[in-house]
mmCIF file of C-alpha atoms in Angstrom:
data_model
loop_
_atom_site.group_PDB
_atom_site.id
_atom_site.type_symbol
_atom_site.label_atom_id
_atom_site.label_comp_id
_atom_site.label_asym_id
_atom_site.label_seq_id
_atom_site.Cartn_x
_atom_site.Cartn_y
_atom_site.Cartn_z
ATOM 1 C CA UNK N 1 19.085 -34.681 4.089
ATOM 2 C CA UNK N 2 20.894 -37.743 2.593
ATOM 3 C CA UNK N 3 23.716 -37.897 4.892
ATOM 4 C CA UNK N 4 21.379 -36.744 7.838
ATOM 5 C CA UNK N 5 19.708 -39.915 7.361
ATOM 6 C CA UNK N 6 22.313 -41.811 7.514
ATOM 7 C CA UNK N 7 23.681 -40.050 10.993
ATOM 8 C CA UNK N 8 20.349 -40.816 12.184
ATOM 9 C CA UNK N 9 20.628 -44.987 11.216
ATOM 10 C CA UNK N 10 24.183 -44.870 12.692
ATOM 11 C CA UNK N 11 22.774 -43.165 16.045
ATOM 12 C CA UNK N 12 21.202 -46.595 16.708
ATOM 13 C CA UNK N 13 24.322 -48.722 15.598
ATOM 14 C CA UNK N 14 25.286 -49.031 19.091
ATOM 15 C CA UNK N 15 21.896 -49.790 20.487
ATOM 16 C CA UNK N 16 21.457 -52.358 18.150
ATOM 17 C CA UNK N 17 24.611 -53.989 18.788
ATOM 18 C CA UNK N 18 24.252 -53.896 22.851
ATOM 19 C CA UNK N 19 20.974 -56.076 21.615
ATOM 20 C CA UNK N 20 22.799 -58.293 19.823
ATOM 21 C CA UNK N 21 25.540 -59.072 22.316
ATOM 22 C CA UNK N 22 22.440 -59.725 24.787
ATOM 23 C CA UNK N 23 22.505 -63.421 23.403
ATOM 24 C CA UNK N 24 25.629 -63.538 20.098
ATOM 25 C CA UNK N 25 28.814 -63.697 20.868
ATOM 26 C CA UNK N 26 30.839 -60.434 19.633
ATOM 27 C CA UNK N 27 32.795 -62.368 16.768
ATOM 28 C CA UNK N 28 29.652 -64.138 16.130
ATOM 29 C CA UNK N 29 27.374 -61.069 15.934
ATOM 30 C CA UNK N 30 29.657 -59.006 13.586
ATOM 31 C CA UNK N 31 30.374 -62.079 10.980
ATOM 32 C CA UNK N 32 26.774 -62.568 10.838
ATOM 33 C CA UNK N 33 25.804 -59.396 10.755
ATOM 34 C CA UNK N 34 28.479 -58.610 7.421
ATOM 35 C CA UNK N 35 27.692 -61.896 5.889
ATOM 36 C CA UNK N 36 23.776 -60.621 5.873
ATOM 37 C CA UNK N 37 24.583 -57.520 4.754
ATOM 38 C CA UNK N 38 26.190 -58.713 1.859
ATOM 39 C CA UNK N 39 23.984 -61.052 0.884
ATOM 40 C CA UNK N 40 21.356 -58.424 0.427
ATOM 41 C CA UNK N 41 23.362 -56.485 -1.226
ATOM 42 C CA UNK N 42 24.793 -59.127 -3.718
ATOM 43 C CA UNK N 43 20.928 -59.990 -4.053
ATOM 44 C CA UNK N 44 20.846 -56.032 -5.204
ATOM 45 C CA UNK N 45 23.714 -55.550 -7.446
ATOM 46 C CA UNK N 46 22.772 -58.790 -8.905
ATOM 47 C CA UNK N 47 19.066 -58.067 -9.817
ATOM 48 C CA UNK N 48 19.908 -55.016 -11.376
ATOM 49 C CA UNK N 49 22.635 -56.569 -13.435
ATOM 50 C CA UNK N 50 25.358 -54.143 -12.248
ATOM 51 C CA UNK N 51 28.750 -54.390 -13.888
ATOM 52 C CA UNK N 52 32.295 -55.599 -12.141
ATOM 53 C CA UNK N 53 33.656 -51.761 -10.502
ATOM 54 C CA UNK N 54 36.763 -50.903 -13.151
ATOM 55 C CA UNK N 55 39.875 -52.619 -11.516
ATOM 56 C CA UNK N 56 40.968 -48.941 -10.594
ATOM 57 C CA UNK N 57 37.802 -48.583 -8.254
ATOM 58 C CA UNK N 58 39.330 -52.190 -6.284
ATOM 59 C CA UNK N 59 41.632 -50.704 -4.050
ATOM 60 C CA UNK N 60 39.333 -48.105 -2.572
ATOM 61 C CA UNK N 61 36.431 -50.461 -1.933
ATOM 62 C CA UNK N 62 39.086 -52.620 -0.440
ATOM 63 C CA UNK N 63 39.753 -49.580 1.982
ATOM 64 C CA UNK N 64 35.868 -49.053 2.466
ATOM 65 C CA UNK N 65 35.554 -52.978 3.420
ATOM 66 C CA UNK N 66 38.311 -53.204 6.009
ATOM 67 C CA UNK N 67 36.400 -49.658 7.510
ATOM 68 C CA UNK N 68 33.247 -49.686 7.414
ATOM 69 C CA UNK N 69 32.467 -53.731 6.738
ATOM 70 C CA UNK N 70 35.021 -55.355 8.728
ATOM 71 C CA UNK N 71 37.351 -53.030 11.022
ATOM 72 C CA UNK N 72 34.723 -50.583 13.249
ATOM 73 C CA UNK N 73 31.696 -53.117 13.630
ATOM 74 C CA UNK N 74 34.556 -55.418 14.970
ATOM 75 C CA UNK N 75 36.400 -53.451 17.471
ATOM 76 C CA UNK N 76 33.368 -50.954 18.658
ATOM 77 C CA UNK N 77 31.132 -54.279 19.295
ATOM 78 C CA UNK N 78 34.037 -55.803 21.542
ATOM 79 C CA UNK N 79 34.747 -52.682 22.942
ATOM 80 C CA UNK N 80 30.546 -52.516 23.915
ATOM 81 C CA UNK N 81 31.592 -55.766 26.098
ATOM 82 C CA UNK N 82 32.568 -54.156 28.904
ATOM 83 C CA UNK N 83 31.481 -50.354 27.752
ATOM 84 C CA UNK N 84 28.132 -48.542 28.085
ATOM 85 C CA UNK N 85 26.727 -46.976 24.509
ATOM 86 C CA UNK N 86 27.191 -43.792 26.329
ATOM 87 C CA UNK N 87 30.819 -44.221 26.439
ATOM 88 C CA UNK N 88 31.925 -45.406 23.101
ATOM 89 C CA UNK N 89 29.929 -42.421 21.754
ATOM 90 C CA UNK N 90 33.087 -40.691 22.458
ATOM 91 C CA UNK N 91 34.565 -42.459 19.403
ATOM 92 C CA UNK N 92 31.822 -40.759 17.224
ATOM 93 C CA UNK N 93 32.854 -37.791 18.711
ATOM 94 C CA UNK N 94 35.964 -37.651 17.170
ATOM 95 C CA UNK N 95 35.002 -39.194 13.553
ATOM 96 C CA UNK N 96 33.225 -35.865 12.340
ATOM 97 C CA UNK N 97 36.824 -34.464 12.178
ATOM 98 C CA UNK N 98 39.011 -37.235 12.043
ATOM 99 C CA UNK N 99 37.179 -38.154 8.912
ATOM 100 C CA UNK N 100 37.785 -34.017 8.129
ATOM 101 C CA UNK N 101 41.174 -34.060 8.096
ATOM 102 C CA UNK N 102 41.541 -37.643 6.344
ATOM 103 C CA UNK N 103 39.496 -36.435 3.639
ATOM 104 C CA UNK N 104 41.800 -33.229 3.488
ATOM 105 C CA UNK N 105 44.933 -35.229 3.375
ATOM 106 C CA UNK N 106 43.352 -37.859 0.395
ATOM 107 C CA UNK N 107 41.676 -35.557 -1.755
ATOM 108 C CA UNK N 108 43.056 -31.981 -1.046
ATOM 109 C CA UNK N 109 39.629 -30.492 -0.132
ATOM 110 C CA UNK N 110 40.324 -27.341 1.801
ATOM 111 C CA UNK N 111 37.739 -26.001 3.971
ATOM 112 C CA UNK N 112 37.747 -22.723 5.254
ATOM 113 C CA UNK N 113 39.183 -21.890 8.790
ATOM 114 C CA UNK N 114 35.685 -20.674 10.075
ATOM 115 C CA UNK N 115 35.190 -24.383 8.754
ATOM 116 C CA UNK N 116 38.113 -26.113 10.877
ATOM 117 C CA UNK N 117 37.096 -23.890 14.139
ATOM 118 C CA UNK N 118 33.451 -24.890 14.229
ATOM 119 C CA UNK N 119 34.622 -28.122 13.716
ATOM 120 C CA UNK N 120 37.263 -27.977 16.550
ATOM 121 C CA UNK N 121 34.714 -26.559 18.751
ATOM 122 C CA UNK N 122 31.791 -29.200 17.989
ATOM 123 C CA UNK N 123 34.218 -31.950 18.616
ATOM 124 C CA UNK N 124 35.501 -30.463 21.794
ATOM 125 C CA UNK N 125 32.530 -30.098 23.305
ATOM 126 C CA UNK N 126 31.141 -33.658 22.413
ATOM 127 C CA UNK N 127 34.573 -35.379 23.883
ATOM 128 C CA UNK N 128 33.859 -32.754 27.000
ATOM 129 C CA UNK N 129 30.224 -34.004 27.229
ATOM 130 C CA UNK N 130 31.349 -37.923 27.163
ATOM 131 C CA UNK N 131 34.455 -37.479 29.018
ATOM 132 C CA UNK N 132 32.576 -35.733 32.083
ATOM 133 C CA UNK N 133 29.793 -38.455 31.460
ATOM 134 C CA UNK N 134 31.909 -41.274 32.589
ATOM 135 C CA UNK N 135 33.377 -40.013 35.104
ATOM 136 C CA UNK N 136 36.714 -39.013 33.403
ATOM 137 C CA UNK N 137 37.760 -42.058 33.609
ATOM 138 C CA UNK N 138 39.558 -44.579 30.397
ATOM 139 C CA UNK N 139 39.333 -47.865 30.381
ATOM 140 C CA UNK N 140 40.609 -50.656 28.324
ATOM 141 C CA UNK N 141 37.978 -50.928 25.780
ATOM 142 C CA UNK N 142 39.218 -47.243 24.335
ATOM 143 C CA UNK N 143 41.975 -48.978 23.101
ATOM 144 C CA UNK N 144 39.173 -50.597 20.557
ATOM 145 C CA UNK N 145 37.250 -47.226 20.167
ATOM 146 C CA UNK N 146 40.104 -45.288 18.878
ATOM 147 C CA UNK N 147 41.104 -47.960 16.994
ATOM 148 C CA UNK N 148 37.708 -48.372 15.472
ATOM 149 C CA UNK N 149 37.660 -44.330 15.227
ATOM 150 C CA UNK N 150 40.720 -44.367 12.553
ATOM 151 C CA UNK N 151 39.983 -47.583 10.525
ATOM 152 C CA UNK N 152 36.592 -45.823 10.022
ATOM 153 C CA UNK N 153 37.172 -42.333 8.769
ATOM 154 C CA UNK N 154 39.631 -43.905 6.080
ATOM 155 C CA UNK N 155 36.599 -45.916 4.993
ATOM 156 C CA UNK N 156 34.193 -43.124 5.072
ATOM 157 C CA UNK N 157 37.035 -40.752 2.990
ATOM 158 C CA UNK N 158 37.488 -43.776 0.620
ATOM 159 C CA UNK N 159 33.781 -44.194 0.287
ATOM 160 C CA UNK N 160 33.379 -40.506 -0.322
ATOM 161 C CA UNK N 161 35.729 -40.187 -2.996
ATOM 162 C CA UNK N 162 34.201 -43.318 -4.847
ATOM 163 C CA UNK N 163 30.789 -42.503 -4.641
ATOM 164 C CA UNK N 164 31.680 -39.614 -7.061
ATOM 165 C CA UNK N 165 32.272 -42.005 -9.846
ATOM 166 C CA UNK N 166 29.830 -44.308 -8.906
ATOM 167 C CA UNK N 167 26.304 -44.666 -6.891
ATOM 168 C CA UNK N 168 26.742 -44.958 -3.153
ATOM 169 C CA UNK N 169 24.856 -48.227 -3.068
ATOM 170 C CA UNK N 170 27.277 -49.917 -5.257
ATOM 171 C CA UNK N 171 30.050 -48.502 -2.957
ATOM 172 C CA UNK N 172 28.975 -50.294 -0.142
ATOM 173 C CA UNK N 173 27.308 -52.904 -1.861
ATOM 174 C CA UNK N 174 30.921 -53.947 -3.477
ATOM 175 C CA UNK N 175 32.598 -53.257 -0.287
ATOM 176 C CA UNK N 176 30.102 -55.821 1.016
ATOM 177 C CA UNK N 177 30.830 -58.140 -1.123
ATOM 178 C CA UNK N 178 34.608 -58.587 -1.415
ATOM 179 C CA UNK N 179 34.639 -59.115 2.527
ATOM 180 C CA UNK N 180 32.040 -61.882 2.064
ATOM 181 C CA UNK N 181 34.318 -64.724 2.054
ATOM 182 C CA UNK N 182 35.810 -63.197 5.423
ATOM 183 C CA UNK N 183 33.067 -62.956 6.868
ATOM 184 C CA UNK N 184 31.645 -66.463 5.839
ATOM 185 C CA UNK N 185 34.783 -68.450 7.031
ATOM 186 C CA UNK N 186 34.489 -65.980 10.581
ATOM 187 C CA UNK N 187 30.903 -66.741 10.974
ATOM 188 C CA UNK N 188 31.508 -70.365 10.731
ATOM 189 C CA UNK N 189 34.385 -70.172 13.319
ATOM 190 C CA UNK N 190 32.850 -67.984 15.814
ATOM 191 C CA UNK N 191 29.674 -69.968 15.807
ATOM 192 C CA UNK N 192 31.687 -73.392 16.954
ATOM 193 C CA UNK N 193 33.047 -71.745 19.813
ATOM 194 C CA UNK N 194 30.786 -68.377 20.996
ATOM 195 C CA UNK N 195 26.982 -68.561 22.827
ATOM 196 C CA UNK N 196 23.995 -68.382 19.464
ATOM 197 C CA UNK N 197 20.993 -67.462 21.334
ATOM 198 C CA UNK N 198 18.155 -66.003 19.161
ATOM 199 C CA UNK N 199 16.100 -63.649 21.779
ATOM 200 C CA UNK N 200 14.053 -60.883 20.973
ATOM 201 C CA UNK N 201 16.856 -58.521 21.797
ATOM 202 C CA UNK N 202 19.421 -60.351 19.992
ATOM 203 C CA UNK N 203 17.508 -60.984 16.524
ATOM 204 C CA UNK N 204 16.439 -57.287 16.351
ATOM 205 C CA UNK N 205 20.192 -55.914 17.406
ATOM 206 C CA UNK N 206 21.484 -58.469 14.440
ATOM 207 C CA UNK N 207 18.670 -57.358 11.606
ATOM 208 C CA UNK N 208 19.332 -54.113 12.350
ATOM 209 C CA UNK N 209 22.877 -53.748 12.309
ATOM 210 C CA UNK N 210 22.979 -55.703 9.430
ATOM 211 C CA UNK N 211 20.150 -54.148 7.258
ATOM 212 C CA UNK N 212 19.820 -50.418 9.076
ATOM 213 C CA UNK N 213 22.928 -49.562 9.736
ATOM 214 C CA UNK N 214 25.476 -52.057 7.513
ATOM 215 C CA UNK N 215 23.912 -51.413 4.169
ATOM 216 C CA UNK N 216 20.814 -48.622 4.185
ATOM 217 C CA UNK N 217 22.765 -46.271 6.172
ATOM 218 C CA UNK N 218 25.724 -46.207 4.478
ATOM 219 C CA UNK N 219 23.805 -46.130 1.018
ATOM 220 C CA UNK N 220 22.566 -42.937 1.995
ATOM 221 C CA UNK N 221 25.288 -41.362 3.587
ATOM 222 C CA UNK N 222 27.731 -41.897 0.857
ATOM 223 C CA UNK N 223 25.418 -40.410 -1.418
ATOM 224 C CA UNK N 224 25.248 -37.463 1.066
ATOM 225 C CA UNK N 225 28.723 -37.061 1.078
ATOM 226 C CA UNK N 226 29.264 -37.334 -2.733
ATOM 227 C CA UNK N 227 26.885 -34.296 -2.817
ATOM 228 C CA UNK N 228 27.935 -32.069 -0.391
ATOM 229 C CA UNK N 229 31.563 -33.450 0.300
ATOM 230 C CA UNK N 230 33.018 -35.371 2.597
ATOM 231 C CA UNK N 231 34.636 -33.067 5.398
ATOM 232 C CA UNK N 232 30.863 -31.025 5.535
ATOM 233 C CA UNK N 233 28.962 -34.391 5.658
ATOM 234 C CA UNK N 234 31.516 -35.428 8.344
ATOM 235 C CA UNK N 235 30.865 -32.753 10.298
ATOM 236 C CA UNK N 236 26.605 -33.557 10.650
ATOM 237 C CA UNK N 237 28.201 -36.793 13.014
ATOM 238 C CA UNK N 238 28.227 -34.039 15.533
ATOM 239 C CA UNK N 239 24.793 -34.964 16.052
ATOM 240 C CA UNK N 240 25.327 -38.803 16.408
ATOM 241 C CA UNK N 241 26.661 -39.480 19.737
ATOM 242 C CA UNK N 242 23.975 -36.979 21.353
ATOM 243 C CA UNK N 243 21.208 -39.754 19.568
ATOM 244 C CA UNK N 244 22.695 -42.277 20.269
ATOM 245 C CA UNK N 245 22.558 -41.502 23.974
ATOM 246 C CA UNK N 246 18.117 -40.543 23.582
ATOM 247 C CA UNK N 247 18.152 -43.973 21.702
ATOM 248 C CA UNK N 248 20.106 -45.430 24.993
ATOM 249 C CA UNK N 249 17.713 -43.875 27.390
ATOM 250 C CA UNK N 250 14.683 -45.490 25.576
ATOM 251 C CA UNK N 251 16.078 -49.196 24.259
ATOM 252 C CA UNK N 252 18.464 -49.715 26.924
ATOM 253 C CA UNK N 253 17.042 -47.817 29.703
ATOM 254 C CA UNK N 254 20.211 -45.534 30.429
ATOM 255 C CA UNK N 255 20.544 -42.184 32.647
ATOM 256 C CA UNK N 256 20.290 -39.135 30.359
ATOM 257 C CA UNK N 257 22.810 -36.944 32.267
ATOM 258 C CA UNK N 258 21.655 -32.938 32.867
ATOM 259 C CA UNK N 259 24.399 -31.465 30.145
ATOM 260 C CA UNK N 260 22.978 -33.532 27.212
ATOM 261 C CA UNK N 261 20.445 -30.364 26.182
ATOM 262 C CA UNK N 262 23.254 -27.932 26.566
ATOM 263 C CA UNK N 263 25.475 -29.879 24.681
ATOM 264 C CA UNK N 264 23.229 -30.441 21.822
ATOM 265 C CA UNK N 265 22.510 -27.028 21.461
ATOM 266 C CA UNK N 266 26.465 -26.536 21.478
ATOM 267 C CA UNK N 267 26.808 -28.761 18.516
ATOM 268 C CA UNK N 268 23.850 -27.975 16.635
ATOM 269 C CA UNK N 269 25.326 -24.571 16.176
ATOM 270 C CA UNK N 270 29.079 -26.125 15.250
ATOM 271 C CA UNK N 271 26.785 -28.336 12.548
ATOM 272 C CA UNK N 272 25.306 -24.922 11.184
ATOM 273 C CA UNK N 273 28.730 -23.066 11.043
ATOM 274 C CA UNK N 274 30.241 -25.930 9.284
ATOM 275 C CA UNK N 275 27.386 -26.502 6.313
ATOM 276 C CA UNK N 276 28.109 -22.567 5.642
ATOM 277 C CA UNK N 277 31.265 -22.398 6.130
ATOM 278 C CA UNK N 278 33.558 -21.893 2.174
ATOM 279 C CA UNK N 279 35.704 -24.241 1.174
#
């Protein structure tokens, strides 16, 4: 349920960050929107008087901050420039089993084969379903999506693996904060030379991403994943790209093509496989 939830806060990442580009600049929007994050979570960690991460735990969070802090909010929002949320769903497409065989390859988890086929299967059919969606076609800001696809299950893996040995807030919260003084110095930059407007749009796609998505969801999701392990947990992404497209269709007022049911149905049953799946 843990890691569902936090599927179901990063189903509305995109969303949120087509609202924020409606009036912040992309370099703008992302500094901001780290630099927020980890101010509420310093504000956290601080309150509750949590103790300095042993220096082992450094390098990991270091790998969760250039992820999940720094590397995908960065190239999926300026890939969401010139792409529709519809179409850089196809990089959550992939993550369920990127992030699969990452966490395979770091911390020797073997799933089952039944495991690996459902898995194969669940992201086939979601790259089918957004491939056919946009007309087949690749454009330049995929270069950005698959970029943001790898940089992102290493920080989920990495994140996984820590919040065994410590809670998942503190994971992200610590990931948070050693990016800070990037993100500070960016946000500075960016603001001297990109467009600030605060609309409606633009303030809700900025809180959001920043409070939602940067800090609740991942609380919740690492926990998820420190509980049932990181390749299952991976897998219940299935589920994201197919939200994120109902979330598009209501926020953003995009087309809901015919093969979205059929799909979902498709991976709903790859999702069930994979949670009883051995291994």
């Amino acid at each position: 349920m843990l890691a569902a939830l936090g599927v179901t806060a990063f189903s509305l990442t995109f969303p949120a960050t087509a609202w924020g580009l409606d009036g912040i600049g992309p370099w703008s929007l992302v500094t901001l929107r780290g630099a927020l994050s980890a101010l509420i979570a310093g504000g956290c960690l601080l309150a509750l008087r949590v103790p300095v991460p042993h220096r082992r735990h450094w390098a990991g969070l270091a790998v969760v901050g250039a992820g999940v802090v720094v590397g995908f909010p960065l190239l999926t929002t300026l890939a969401l420039r010139t792409s529709t949320t519809a179409h850089a769903a196809v990089v959550v497409g992939l993550l369920p089993l990127t992030t699969a065989v990452l966490s395979a390859l770091r911390t020797g988890a073997r799933p089952s084969r039944m495991f690996w086929a459902a898995a194969l299967t669940g992201a086939a059919a979601v790259i089918a379903f957004t491939v056919q969606q946009s007309g087949g076609a690749l454009s330049a800001a995929d270069l950005y999506l698959f970029g943001a696809l790898l940089i992102c299950a290493a920080g989920y893996t990495e994140g996984g693996r820590l919040a065994r040995e410590m809670p998942g807030w503190q994971v992200i919260g610590w990931g948070l904060i050693l990016c800070l003084p990037l993100n500070a110095v960016g946000a500075v930059i960016a603001l001297q030379h990109e467009s600030f407007q605060l609309t409606g749009h633009s303030t809700a796609g900025l809180l959001y991403s920043a409070i939602g998505s940067q800090f609740l969801g991942l609380v919740v999701w690492y926990r998820g994943m420190a509980a049932i392990g990181v390749p299952k947990a991976s897998q219940l992404q299935l589920a994201q790209p197919l939200l994120t497209l109902v979330w598009s269709v209501f926020l953003l007022g995009e087309h809901l093509p015919v093969a979205a049911p059929l799909t979902a149905a498709a991976v709903l049953v790859c999702i069930a496989v994979t949670q009883r799946a051995r291994g």
